[in-house]
PDB file of C-alpha atoms and ligand atoms in Angstrom:
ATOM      1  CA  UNK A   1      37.062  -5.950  38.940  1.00 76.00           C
ATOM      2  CA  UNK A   2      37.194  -8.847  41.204  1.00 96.00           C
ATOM      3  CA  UNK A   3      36.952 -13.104  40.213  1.00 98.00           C
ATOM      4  CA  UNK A   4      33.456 -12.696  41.366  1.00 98.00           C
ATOM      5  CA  UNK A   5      32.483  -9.851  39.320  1.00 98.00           C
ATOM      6  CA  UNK A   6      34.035 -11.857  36.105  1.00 98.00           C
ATOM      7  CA  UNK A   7      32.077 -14.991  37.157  1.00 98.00           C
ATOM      8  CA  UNK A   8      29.110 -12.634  36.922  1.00 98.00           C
ATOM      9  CA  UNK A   9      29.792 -11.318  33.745  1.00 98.00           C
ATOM     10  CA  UNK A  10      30.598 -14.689  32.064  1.00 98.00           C
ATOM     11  CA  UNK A  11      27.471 -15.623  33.741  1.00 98.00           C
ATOM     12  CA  UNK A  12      25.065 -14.029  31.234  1.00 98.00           C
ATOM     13  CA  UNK A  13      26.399 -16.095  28.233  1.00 98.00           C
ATOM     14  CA  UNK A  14      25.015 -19.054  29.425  1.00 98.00           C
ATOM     15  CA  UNK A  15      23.115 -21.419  27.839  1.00 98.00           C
ATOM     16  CA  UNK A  16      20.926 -22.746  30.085  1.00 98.00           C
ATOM     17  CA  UNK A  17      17.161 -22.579  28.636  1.00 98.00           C
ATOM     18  CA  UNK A  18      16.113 -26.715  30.019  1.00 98.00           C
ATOM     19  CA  UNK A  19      17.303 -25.938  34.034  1.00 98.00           C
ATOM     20  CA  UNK A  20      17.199 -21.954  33.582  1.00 98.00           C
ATOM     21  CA  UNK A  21      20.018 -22.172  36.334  1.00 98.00           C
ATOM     22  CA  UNK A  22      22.970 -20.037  34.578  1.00 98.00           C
ATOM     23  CA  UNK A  23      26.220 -20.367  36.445  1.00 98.00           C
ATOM     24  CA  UNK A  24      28.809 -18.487  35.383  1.00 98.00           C
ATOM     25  CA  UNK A  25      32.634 -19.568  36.780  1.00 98.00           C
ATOM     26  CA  UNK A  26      35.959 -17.644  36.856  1.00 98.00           C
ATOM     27  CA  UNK A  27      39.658 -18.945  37.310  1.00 98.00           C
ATOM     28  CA  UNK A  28      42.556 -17.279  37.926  1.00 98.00           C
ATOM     29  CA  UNK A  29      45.135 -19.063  37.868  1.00 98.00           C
ATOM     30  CA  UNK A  30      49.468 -18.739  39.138  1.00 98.00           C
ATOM     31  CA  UNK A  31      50.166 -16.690  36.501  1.00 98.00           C
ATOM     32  CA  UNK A  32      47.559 -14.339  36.674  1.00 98.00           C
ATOM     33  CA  UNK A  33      45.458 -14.823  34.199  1.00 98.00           C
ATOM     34  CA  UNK A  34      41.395 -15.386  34.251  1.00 98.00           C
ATOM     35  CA  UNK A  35      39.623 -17.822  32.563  1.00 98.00           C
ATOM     36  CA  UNK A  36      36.013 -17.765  32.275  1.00 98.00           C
ATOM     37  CA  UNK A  37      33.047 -20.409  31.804  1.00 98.00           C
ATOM     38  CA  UNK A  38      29.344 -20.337  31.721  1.00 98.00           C
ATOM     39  CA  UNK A  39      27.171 -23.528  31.958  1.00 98.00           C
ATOM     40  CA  UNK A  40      26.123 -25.104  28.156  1.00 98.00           C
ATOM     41  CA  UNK A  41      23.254 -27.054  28.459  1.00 98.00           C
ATOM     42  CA  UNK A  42      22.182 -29.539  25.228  1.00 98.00           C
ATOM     43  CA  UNK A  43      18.639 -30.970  25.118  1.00 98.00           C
ATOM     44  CA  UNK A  44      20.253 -34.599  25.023  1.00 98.00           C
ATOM     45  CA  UNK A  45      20.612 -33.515  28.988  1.00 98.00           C
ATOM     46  CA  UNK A  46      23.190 -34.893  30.054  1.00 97.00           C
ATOM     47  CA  UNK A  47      25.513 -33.648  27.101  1.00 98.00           C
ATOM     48  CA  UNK A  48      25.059 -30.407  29.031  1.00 98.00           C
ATOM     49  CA  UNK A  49      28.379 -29.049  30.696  1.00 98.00           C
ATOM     50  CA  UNK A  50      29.472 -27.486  34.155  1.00 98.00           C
ATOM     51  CA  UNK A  51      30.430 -23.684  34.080  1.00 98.00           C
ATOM     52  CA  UNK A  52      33.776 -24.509  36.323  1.00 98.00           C
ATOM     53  CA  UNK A  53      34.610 -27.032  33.390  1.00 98.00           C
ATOM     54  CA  UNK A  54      34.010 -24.702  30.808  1.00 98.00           C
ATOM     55  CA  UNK A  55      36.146 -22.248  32.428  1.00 98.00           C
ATOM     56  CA  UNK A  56      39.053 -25.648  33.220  1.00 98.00           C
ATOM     57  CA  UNK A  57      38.724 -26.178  29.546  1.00 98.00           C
ATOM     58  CA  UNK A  58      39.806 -23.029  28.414  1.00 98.00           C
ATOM     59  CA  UNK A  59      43.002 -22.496  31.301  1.00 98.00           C
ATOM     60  CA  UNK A  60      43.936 -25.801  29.718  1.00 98.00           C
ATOM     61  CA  UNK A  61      43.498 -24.873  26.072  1.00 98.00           C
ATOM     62  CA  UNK A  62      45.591 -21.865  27.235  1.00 98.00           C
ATOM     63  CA  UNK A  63      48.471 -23.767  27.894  1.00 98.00           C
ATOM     64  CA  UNK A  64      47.468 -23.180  31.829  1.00 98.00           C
ATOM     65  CA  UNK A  65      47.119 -26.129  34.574  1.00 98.00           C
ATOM     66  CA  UNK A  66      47.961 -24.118  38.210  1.00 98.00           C
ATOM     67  CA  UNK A  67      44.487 -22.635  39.853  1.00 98.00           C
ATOM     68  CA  UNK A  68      45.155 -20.079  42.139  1.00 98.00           C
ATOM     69  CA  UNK A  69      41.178 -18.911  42.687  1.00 98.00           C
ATOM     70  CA  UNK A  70      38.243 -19.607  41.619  1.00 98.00           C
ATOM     71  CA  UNK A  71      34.627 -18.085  42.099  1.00 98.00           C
ATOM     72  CA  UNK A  72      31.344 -19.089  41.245  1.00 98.00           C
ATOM     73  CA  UNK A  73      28.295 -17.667  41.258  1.00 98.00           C
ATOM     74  CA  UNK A  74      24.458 -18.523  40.102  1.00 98.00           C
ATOM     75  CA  UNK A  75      21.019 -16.714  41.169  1.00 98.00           C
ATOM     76  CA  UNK A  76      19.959 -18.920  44.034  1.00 96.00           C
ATOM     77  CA  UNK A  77      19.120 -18.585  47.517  1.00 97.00           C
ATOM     78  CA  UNK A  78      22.853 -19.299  49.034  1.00 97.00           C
ATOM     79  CA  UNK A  79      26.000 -18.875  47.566  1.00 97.00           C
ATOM     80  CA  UNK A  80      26.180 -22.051  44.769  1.00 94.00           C
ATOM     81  CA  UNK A  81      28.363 -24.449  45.278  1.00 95.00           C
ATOM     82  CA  UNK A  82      30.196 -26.691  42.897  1.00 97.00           C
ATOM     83  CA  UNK A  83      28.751 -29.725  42.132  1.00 97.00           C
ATOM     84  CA  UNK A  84      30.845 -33.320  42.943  1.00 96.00           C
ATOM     85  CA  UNK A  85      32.127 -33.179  39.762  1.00 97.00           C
ATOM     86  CA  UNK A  86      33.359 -30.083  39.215  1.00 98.00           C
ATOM     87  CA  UNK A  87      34.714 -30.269  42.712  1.00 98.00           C
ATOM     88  CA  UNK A  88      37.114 -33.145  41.271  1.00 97.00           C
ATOM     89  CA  UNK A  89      38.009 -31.274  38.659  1.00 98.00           C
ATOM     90  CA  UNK A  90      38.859 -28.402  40.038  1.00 98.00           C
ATOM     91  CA  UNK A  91      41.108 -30.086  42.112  1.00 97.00           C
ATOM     92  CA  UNK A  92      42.954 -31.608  39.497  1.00 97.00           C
ATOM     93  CA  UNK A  93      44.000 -28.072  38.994  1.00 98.00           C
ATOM     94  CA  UNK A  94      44.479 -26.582  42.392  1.00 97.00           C
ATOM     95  CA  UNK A  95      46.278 -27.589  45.888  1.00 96.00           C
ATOM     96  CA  UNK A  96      44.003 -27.695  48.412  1.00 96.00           C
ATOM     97  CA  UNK A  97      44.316 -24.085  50.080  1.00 97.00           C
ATOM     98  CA  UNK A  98      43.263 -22.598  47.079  1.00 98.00           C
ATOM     99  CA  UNK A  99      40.147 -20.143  48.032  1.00 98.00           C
ATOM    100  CA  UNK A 100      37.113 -21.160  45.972  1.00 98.00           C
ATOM    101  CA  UNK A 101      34.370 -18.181  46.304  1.00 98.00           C
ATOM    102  CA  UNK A 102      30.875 -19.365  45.702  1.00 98.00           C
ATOM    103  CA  UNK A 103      28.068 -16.277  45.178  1.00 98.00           C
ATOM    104  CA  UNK A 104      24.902 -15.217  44.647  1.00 98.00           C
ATOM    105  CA  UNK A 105      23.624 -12.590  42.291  1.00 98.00           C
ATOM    106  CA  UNK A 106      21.918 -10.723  45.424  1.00 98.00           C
ATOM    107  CA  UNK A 107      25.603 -10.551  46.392  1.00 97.00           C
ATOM    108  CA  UNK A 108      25.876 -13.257  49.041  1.00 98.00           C
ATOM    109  CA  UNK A 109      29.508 -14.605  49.058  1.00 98.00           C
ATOM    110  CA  UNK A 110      31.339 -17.400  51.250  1.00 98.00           C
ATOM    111  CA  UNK A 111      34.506 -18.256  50.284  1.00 98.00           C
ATOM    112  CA  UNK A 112      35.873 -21.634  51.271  1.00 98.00           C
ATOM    113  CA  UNK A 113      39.184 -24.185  50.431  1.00 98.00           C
ATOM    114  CA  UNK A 114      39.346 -26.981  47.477  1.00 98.00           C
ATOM    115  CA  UNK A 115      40.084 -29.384  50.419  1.00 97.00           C
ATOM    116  CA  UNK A 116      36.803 -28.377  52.159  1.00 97.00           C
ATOM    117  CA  UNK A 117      34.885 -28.906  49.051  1.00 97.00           C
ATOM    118  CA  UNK A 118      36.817 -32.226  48.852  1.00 96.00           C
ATOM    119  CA  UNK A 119      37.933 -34.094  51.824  1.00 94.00           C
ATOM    120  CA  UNK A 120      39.951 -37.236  51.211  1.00 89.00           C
ATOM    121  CA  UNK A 121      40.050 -36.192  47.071  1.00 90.00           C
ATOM    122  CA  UNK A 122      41.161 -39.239  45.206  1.00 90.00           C
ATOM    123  CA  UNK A 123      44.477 -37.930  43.691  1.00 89.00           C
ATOM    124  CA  UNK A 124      47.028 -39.899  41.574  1.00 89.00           C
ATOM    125  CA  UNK A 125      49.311 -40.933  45.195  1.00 90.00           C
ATOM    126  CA  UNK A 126      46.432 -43.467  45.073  1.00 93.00           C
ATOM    127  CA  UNK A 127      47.745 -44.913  42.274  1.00 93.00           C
ATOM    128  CA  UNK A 128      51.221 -45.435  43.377  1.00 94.00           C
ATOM    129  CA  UNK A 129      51.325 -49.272  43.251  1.00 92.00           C
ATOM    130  CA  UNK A 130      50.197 -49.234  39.560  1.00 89.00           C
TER     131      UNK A 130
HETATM  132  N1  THU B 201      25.826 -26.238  37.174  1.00 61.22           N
HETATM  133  C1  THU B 201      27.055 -25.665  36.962  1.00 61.22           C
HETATM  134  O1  THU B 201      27.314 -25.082  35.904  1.00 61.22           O
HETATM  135  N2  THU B 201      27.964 -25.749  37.963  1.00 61.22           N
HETATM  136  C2  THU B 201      27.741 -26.352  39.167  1.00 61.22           C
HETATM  137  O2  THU B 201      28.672 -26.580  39.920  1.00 61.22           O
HETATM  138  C3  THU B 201      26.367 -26.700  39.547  1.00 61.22           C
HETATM  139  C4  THU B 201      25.462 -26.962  38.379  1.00 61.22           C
HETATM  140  C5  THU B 201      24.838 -26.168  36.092  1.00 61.22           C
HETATM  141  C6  THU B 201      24.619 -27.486  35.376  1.00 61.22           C
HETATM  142  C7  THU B 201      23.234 -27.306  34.815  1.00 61.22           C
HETATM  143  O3  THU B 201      23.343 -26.641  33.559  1.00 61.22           O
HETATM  144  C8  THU B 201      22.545 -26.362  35.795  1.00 61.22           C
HETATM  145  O4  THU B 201      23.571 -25.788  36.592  1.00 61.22           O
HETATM  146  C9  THU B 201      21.545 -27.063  36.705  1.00 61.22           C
HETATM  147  O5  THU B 201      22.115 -28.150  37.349  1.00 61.22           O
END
């Protein structure tokens, strides 16, 4: 089963009934494990939560912090791609050649870099005078 097909899956689980936009993320990370995440939406809106930092959350919790993949994927005309916030996030996690894979539920893929989702990322060799 491919990162896409567990992005999928996740996908179903989420909680999405104000937007009724599910996303559905998977990781997998150095060590080759997945990690999964679905989008949890509250009705105090912006409480709601990103399905890449559901998925973040539970690498971490996992004792995880190296991305090695990632896909996403939502039912929308063109393959989803992370929002800005998520796209900081992720690369918290991940170097910048790491292949991010954004879909569609029709099937439509395009798979792109964290450092094309993020050109000039803030990272912490900004804060080397502190
Ligand atoms: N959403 C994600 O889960 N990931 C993204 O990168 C884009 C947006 C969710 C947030 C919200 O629940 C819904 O999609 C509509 O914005």
């Amino acid at each position: 089963m491919s990162l896409v097909d567990d992005a999928a899956r996740v996908r179903e689980n989420a909680h999405a009934p104000y937007s009724r936009f599910k996303v559905g993320a998977a990781i997998r990370t150095s060590a080759g494990n997945v990690y999964l995440g679905c989008n949890v939406e509250n009705v105090a809106y912006p409480e709601g939560t990103c399905a890449e930092a559901g998925a973040i959350a539970a690498m971490v919790a996992a004792g995880e912090g190296d991305i090695a993949e990632v896909a996403v994927i939502a039912d929308c005309p063109n393959p989803v791609p992370p929002c800005g916030g998520c796209r900081q996030k992720i690369a918290e996690f991940a170097s910048g050649s790491v292949p991010v894979t954004m879909a569609t539920t029709a099937g439509a893929t395009r798979t792109v870099t964290v450092a094309d989702l993020l050109p000039g990322a803030f990272g912490a060799d900004h804060m080397d005078k502190v």
